[in-house]
Amino acid sequence: TSVTIPDSVTSIGHYAFHQCLALTSVTIPDSVTSIEEEAFEHCSNLVSVSIPDSVTTIGYETFHRCSSLTSVTIGNSVTTIGERAFDGCESLASVTIPDSVTSIGYLAFQSCINLTSVTFGNSLTRIVSRAFKDCSSLTSITIPESVTRIDAWAFKNCNSLTSVTIPNGVTGISGGAFAHTLSLTSFELGEDNANYTSEDGILFDKNKTELIHFPSGKSGHYTIPESVTKISDNAFQGCRNLTSVTIGNNVTSIEGFTFADCSSLTSVTIPNSITRIEDRAFAGCTSLTSLTIPASVTFIETSTESMFWSCTSLSSIEVDSGNAHYSSEDGVLFNKDKTT
């Protein structure tokens, strides 16, 4: 039920306390410099942990599925929080990431469903993919000045998130970074931000040539502005109340997952500027009944899962007769010579 580790110990090894289901408390001394992979994984009754300043790395899945963990103190020498380190810590309410941390791993805090606040240190440079995915109780996020990049699905399914503050130093935000965030209505950007702008909750690059994120909670019809030449992949993912979209005449590609899971989307108007439709662009659009593909389209991704995966209402795909690469007959999509 409890363990006190003596000062002679410098390392807690792989799987050391793996699945110790009755363990409620552990005392880690200042002599410990490393806590290795899965050391406390699935200790489902462990309530709190204090990681001393001597530790520099929290390893892969160290506290994975410690579902009763309500608090954790991360020491001021930790530089790396490994992949899935706190994944599935369902009771964790808040976390302070010290200034020493420069790297947070993939899925590090995924499914911390009661996590309401995160305080970031000032040495973190990147928020990686899925780092806070499914943290459904997070209400607001302030990204530190040190961060330059936010990856795809970093905050996916954070449905309580209402606002995000993005500092001037961020130069890269992947499409889908905030996918399925149904309550997110605003981005706070500094007046001197040279990289991004926000309008009516929609996130664009500074010149409004790239649409990066469309608010998941918006409903009705949307016309993409003529200034936009690129829609980021995942940009509309999870917009469950969006019913129709008209794509502007300067967009050249519909990227992967662009409209995925837009379950109320009944129509999309594709202009003659579009040349490519990428992997799973319309996956999960269960209300989409028909689609017209213009003559300009030269590539439709078919090497992996279909771009129409789970489009259960789709009854007709029509291809412009002038298209040199694709054709249709009775609503069925073929290549031009109907060999595929």
Short mmCIF file of C-alpha atoms in Angstrom, two decimals:
data_model
loop_
_atom_site.label_atom_id
_atom_site.label_comp_id
_atom_site.label_asym_id
_atom_site.label_seq_id
_atom_site.Cartn_x
_atom_site.Cartn_y
_atom_site.Cartn_z
CA THR A 1 0.00 0.00 0.00
CA SER A 2 2.93 2.37 0.54
CA VAL A 3 6.66 2.42 -0.09
CA THR A 4 9.52 4.61 1.10
CA ILE A 5 12.55 4.46 -1.16
CA PRO A 6 15.88 4.91 0.66
CA ASP A 7 18.53 7.52 -0.16
CA SER A 8 20.85 4.84 -1.55
CA VAL A 9 18.62 4.43 -4.64
CA THR A 10 19.54 6.50 -7.70
CA SER A 11 17.22 4.94 -10.29
CA ILE A 12 13.72 3.44 -10.33
CA GLY A 13 13.82 0.90 -13.16
CA HIS A 14 11.46 -0.30 -15.85
CA TYR A 15 8.21 -1.80 -14.50
CA ALA A 16 9.49 -1.47 -10.91
CA PHE A 17 6.01 -1.01 -9.43
CA HIS A 18 3.99 -1.88 -12.52
CA GLN A 19 0.36 -2.76 -11.66
CA CYS A 20 0.80 -2.46 -7.90
CA LEU A 21 -2.94 -1.96 -7.67
CA ALA A 22 -3.06 -1.34 -3.89
CA LEU A 23 -0.22 1.19 -3.81
CA THR A 24 -1.54 4.54 -2.52
CA SER A 25 1.64 6.47 -1.69
CA VAL A 26 5.32 6.52 -2.58
CA THR A 27 8.15 8.65 -1.21
CA ILE A 28 10.94 9.31 -3.71
CA PRO A 29 14.22 10.66 -2.24
CA ASP A 30 16.50 13.35 -3.72
CA SER A 31 19.05 10.69 -4.60
CA VAL A 32 16.89 9.44 -7.50
CA THR A 33 17.92 10.93 -10.85
CA SER A 34 15.82 8.81 -13.22
CA ILE A 35 12.38 7.22 -13.19
CA GLU A 36 12.31 4.81 -16.10
CA GLU A 37 9.63 3.55 -18.44
CA GLU A 38 6.34 2.28 -16.94
CA ALA A 39 7.79 2.38 -13.41
CA PHE A 40 4.37 3.09 -11.85
CA GLU A 41 2.11 2.22 -14.76
CA HIS A 42 -1.41 1.17 -13.79
CA CYS A 43 -0.94 1.86 -10.08
CA SER A 44 -4.62 2.70 -10.08
CA ASN A 45 -4.84 3.69 -6.37
CA LEU A 46 -1.78 5.94 -6.27
CA VAL A 47 -3.09 9.33 -5.09
CA SER A 48 -0.19 11.79 -5.16
CA VAL A 49 3.43 11.91 -6.25
CA SER A 50 6.23 14.40 -5.63
CA ILE A 51 9.08 14.10 -8.10
CA PRO A 52 12.25 15.54 -6.52
CA ASP A 53 14.51 18.15 -8.13
CA SER A 54 17.17 15.50 -8.67
CA VAL A 55 15.12 13.77 -11.42
CA THR A 56 15.79 14.94 -14.98
CA THR A 57 13.51 12.63 -17.01
CA ILE A 58 10.03 11.19 -16.53
CA GLY A 59 10.03 8.17 -18.83
CA TYR A 60 7.58 6.60 -21.26
CA GLU A 61 4.27 5.63 -19.58
CA THR A 62 5.76 6.23 -16.10
CA PHE A 63 2.37 7.02 -14.56
CA HIS A 64 0.17 5.73 -17.38
CA ARG A 65 -3.35 4.84 -16.18
CA CYS A 66 -2.75 5.91 -12.58
CA SER A 67 -6.45 6.71 -12.52
CA SER A 68 -6.60 7.90 -8.86
CA LEU A 69 -3.65 10.29 -9.14
CA THR A 70 -5.04 13.67 -8.07
CA SER A 71 -1.84 15.69 -7.77
CA VAL A 72 1.72 15.58 -9.02
CA THR A 73 4.63 17.88 -8.22
CA ILE A 74 7.25 17.93 -10.97
CA GLY A 75 10.74 18.82 -9.78
CA ASN A 76 12.66 21.79 -11.17
CA SER A 77 15.32 19.68 -12.90
CA VAL A 78 12.98 17.64 -15.11
CA THR A 79 13.70 18.44 -18.75
CA THR A 80 11.65 15.72 -20.45
CA ILE A 81 8.17 14.36 -19.83
CA GLY A 82 8.02 11.18 -21.89
CA GLU A 83 5.34 9.81 -24.21
CA ARG A 84 2.14 8.81 -22.39
CA ALA A 85 3.79 9.71 -19.07
CA PHE A 86 0.44 10.70 -17.50
CA ASP A 87 -1.91 9.28 -20.12
CA GLY A 88 -5.16 8.14 -18.50
CA CYS A 89 -4.59 9.88 -15.15
CA GLU A 90 -8.32 10.55 -14.95
CA SER A 91 -8.29 12.22 -11.50
CA LEU A 92 -5.46 14.67 -12.12
CA ALA A 93 -6.94 18.15 -11.62
CA SER A 94 -4.04 20.49 -12.32
CA VAL A 95 -0.43 20.38 -13.34
CA THR A 96 2.41 22.89 -13.22
CA ILE A 97 5.16 22.27 -15.72
CA PRO A 98 8.39 23.86 -14.47
CA ASP A 99 10.68 26.10 -16.53
CA SER A 100 13.22 23.27 -16.77
CA VAL A 101 10.96 21.21 -19.08
CA THR A 102 11.89 21.56 -22.74
CA SER A 103 10.01 18.55 -24.12
CA ILE A 104 6.58 17.00 -23.53
CA GLY A 105 6.05 13.70 -25.34
CA TYR A 106 3.32 12.42 -27.61
CA LEU A 107 0.10 11.65 -25.66
CA ALA A 108 1.78 12.77 -22.43
CA PHE A 109 -1.45 13.97 -20.77
CA GLN A 110 -4.04 12.31 -23.02
CA SER A 111 -7.38 11.45 -21.36
CA CYS A 112 -6.71 13.40 -18.18
CA ILE A 113 -10.43 14.06 -18.20
CA ASN A 114 -10.54 16.06 -14.94
CA LEU A 115 -7.57 18.26 -15.74
CA THR A 116 -8.88 21.83 -15.50
CA SER A 117 -5.67 23.86 -15.60
CA VAL A 118 -2.16 23.59 -17.00
CA THR A 119 0.60 26.06 -16.19
CA PHE A 120 3.37 25.87 -18.75
CA GLY A 121 7.00 26.65 -18.04
CA ASN A 122 8.98 29.07 -20.17
CA SER A 123 11.41 26.62 -21.78
CA LEU A 124 8.91 24.51 -23.72
CA THR A 125 9.31 25.06 -27.46
CA ARG A 126 6.72 22.67 -28.90
CA ILE A 127 3.36 21.18 -27.94
CA VAL A 128 3.41 17.87 -29.76
CA SER A 129 0.60 15.91 -31.36
CA ARG A 130 -2.07 14.63 -28.96
CA ALA A 131 -0.21 15.91 -25.88
CA PHE A 132 -3.50 17.03 -24.26
CA LYS A 133 -5.98 15.12 -26.42
CA ASP A 134 -9.27 14.24 -24.65
CA CYS A 135 -8.62 16.56 -21.70
CA SER A 136 -12.30 17.36 -21.68
CA SER A 137 -12.30 19.61 -18.56
CA LEU A 138 -9.65 22.11 -19.72
CA THR A 139 -11.32 25.51 -19.98
CA SER A 140 -8.51 27.81 -21.13
CA ILE A 141 -4.92 27.59 -22.26
CA THR A 142 -2.17 30.21 -22.25
CA ILE A 143 0.69 29.13 -24.50
CA PRO A 144 4.06 30.38 -23.17
CA GLU A 145 6.24 32.77 -25.16
CA SER A 146 8.86 30.06 -25.64
CA VAL A 147 6.60 27.85 -27.78
CA THR A 148 7.09 28.09 -31.54
CA ARG A 149 4.94 25.17 -32.72
CA ILE A 150 1.60 23.49 -31.88
CA ASP A 151 1.12 20.14 -33.62
CA ALA A 152 -1.98 18.41 -35.00
CA TRP A 153 -4.54 17.20 -32.46
CA ALA A 154 -2.54 18.66 -29.56
CA PHE A 155 -5.83 19.70 -27.89
CA LYS A 156 -8.28 17.49 -29.81
CA ASN A 157 -11.57 16.78 -27.98
CA CYS A 158 -10.91 19.40 -25.30
CA ASN A 159 -14.60 20.21 -25.34
CA SER A 160 -14.60 22.62 -22.36
CA LEU A 161 -11.91 24.80 -23.89
CA THR A 162 -13.36 28.28 -24.54
CA SER A 163 -10.28 30.38 -25.26
CA VAL A 164 -6.64 29.97 -26.23
CA THR A 165 -3.93 32.58 -25.89
CA ILE A 166 -1.29 32.30 -28.63
CA PRO A 167 1.90 34.34 -28.19
CA ASN A 168 3.77 36.16 -30.93
CA GLY A 169 6.57 33.57 -31.07
CA VAL A 170 4.38 30.76 -32.42
CA THR A 171 5.23 30.31 -36.09
CA GLY A 172 3.58 26.95 -36.80
CA ILE A 173 0.08 25.70 -35.91
CA SER A 174 -0.97 22.46 -37.58
CA GLY A 175 -4.52 22.01 -38.80
CA GLY A 176 -6.49 19.99 -36.28
CA ALA A 177 -4.53 21.26 -33.29
CA PHE A 178 -7.90 22.22 -31.78
CA ALA A 179 -10.17 19.73 -33.59
CA HIS A 180 -13.44 18.74 -31.91
CA THR A 181 -13.25 21.61 -29.40
CA LEU A 182 -16.96 22.38 -29.43
CA SER A 183 -16.80 25.27 -26.92
CA LEU A 184 -13.76 27.08 -28.34
CA THR A 185 -14.95 30.44 -29.63
CA SER A 186 -11.91 32.72 -29.50
CA PHE A 187 -8.16 32.99 -29.91
CA GLU A 188 -6.31 35.70 -28.04
CA LEU A 189 -3.52 37.10 -30.20
CA GLY A 190 -1.13 39.92 -29.38
CA GLU A 191 -1.42 43.11 -31.41
CA ASP A 192 2.08 42.56 -32.76
CA ASN A 193 1.48 38.95 -33.84
CA ALA A 194 3.08 38.70 -37.26
CA ASN A 195 1.96 35.16 -38.05
CA TYR A 196 -1.75 34.75 -37.26
CA THR A 197 -5.06 36.55 -37.17
CA SER A 198 -8.47 35.55 -35.86
CA GLU A 199 -11.87 36.59 -37.16
CA ASP A 200 -15.16 35.45 -35.63
CA GLY A 201 -13.30 32.64 -33.89
CA ILE A 202 -11.72 31.40 -37.14
CA LEU A 203 -7.93 31.15 -37.12
CA PHE A 204 -6.04 32.25 -40.24
CA ASP A 205 -2.46 33.06 -41.09
CA LYS A 206 -1.70 36.78 -40.95
CA ASN A 207 -2.64 37.47 -44.59
CA LYS A 208 -5.73 35.23 -44.51
CA THR A 209 -4.31 33.00 -47.24
CA GLU A 210 -4.51 29.85 -45.07
CA LEU A 211 -7.53 28.78 -43.02
CA ILE A 212 -6.10 26.87 -40.06
CA HIS A 213 -9.01 26.25 -37.69
CA PHE A 214 -12.76 26.63 -38.02
CA PRO A 215 -14.69 26.63 -34.71
CA SER A 216 -16.25 23.21 -34.11
CA GLY A 217 -19.37 24.70 -32.56
CA LYS A 218 -20.36 26.93 -35.51
CA SER A 219 -23.50 26.00 -37.41
CA GLY A 220 -25.14 26.68 -40.78
CA HIS A 221 -23.39 27.64 -44.01
CA TYR A 222 -19.88 29.00 -44.49
CA THR A 223 -18.23 30.48 -47.58
CA ILE A 224 -14.44 30.34 -47.53
CA PRO A 225 -13.02 33.79 -48.44
CA GLU A 226 -11.45 34.36 -51.84
CA SER A 227 -8.18 35.35 -50.14
CA VAL A 228 -7.70 31.76 -48.93
CA THR A 229 -5.42 29.61 -51.10
CA LYS A 230 -4.94 26.77 -48.59
CA ILE A 231 -7.15 24.97 -46.09
CA SER A 232 -5.08 23.19 -43.46
CA ASP A 233 -5.69 19.47 -43.05
CA ASN A 234 -8.23 18.81 -40.28
CA ALA A 235 -9.33 22.49 -40.41
CA PHE A 236 -13.07 21.68 -40.19
CA GLN A 237 -12.76 18.33 -38.46
CA GLY A 238 -15.54 17.71 -35.94
CA CYS A 239 -17.72 20.69 -36.97
CA ARG A 240 -20.86 18.69 -36.21
CA ASN A 241 -23.33 21.56 -36.75
CA LEU A 242 -21.95 22.86 -40.06
CA THR A 243 -24.49 22.13 -42.81
CA SER A 244 -22.88 23.41 -46.02
CA VAL A 245 -19.62 24.89 -47.30
CA THR A 246 -18.68 26.82 -50.42
CA ILE A 247 -14.95 26.64 -51.10
CA GLY A 248 -13.37 29.84 -52.45
CA ASN A 249 -12.06 29.97 -56.02
CA ASN A 250 -8.37 30.22 -55.07
CA VAL A 251 -8.10 27.03 -53.02
CA THR A 252 -6.20 24.31 -54.91
CA SER A 253 -6.40 21.28 -52.58
CA ILE A 254 -8.76 19.65 -50.09
CA GLU A 255 -6.32 18.22 -47.56
CA GLY A 256 -6.60 15.04 -45.51
CA PHE A 257 -9.40 15.00 -42.90
CA THR A 258 -10.43 18.56 -43.87
CA PHE A 259 -14.15 17.90 -43.32
CA ALA A 260 -13.87 14.66 -41.33
CA ASP A 261 -16.68 14.03 -38.82
CA CYS A 262 -18.76 16.99 -40.01
CA SER A 263 -21.83 14.87 -39.39
CA SER A 264 -24.44 17.51 -40.41
CA LEU A 265 -22.69 18.53 -43.62
CA THR A 266 -25.09 17.95 -46.52
CA SER A 267 -23.27 19.75 -49.36
CA VAL A 268 -19.85 21.05 -50.34
CA THR A 269 -19.34 23.24 -53.41
CA ILE A 270 -15.95 22.44 -54.96
CA PRO A 271 -14.60 25.11 -57.36
CA ASN A 272 -12.67 24.53 -60.58
CA SER A 273 -9.46 25.60 -58.81
CA ILE A 274 -9.26 22.32 -56.84
CA THR A 275 -6.76 19.82 -58.26
CA ARG A 276 -6.32 17.38 -55.34
CA ILE A 277 -8.60 15.69 -52.80
CA GLU A 278 -6.53 13.99 -50.11
CA ASP A 279 -6.99 11.03 -47.76
CA ARG A 280 -10.28 10.87 -45.79
CA ALA A 281 -11.18 14.46 -46.65
CA PHE A 282 -14.90 13.71 -46.08
CA ALA A 283 -14.64 10.70 -43.73
CA GLY A 284 -17.52 10.51 -41.28
CA CYS A 285 -19.70 13.05 -43.14
CA THR A 286 -22.77 10.95 -42.47
CA SER A 287 -25.27 13.50 -43.86
CA LEU A 288 -23.47 14.14 -47.16
CA THR A 289 -25.79 12.91 -49.92
CA SER A 290 -23.98 13.89 -53.11
CA LEU A 291 -20.79 15.48 -54.38
CA THR A 292 -19.80 17.03 -57.70
CA ILE A 293 -16.14 16.78 -58.71
CA PRO A 294 -15.03 19.48 -61.19
CA ALA A 295 -12.92 19.03 -64.31
CA SER A 296 -9.86 20.48 -62.56
CA VAL A 297 -9.35 17.56 -60.15
CA THR A 298 -6.33 15.45 -61.16
CA PHE A 299 -5.80 13.41 -57.98
CA ILE A 300 -8.10 11.67 -55.51
CA GLU A 301 -6.35 9.75 -52.70
CA THR A 302 -7.27 6.05 -52.86
CA SER A 303 -4.15 4.33 -51.51
CA THR A 304 -5.36 4.19 -47.88
CA GLU A 305 -8.85 4.48 -46.41
CA SER A 306 -11.41 6.05 -48.73
CA MET A 307 -11.98 9.78 -48.61
CA PHE A 308 -15.67 8.87 -48.25
CA TRP A 309 -15.21 6.42 -45.37
CA SER A 310 -18.44 6.17 -43.32
CA CYS A 311 -20.38 8.56 -45.59
CA THR A 312 -23.49 6.48 -44.97
CA SER A 313 -25.92 8.83 -46.77
CA LEU A 314 -23.81 9.36 -49.89
CA SER A 315 -25.84 8.18 -52.89
CA SER A 316 -24.23 9.96 -55.82
CA ILE A 317 -20.82 11.21 -56.99
CA GLU A 318 -20.92 13.19 -60.21
CA VAL A 319 -17.79 14.04 -62.21
CA ASP A 320 -17.64 16.88 -64.73
CA SER A 321 -17.48 15.36 -68.23
CA GLY A 322 -14.42 17.47 -69.00
CA ASN A 323 -12.33 15.82 -66.28
CA ALA A 324 -9.32 14.07 -67.86
CA HIS A 325 -8.65 11.72 -64.93
CA TYR A 326 -12.02 10.66 -63.47
CA SER A 327 -15.54 9.86 -64.61
CA SER A 328 -18.88 8.83 -63.13
CA GLU A 329 -21.80 6.67 -64.16
CA ASP A 330 -25.05 6.29 -62.23
CA GLY A 331 -23.44 8.16 -59.35
CA VAL A 332 -20.44 5.79 -59.16
CA LEU A 333 -16.90 7.22 -59.22
CA PHE A 334 -14.44 5.67 -61.70
CA ASN A 335 -11.10 6.55 -63.18
CA LYS A 336 -11.36 8.06 -66.68
CA ASP A 337 -11.30 4.82 -68.67
CA LYS A 338 -13.42 2.98 -66.09
CA THR A 339 -10.83 0.31 -65.34
CA THR A 340 -10.91 1.22 -61.62
#
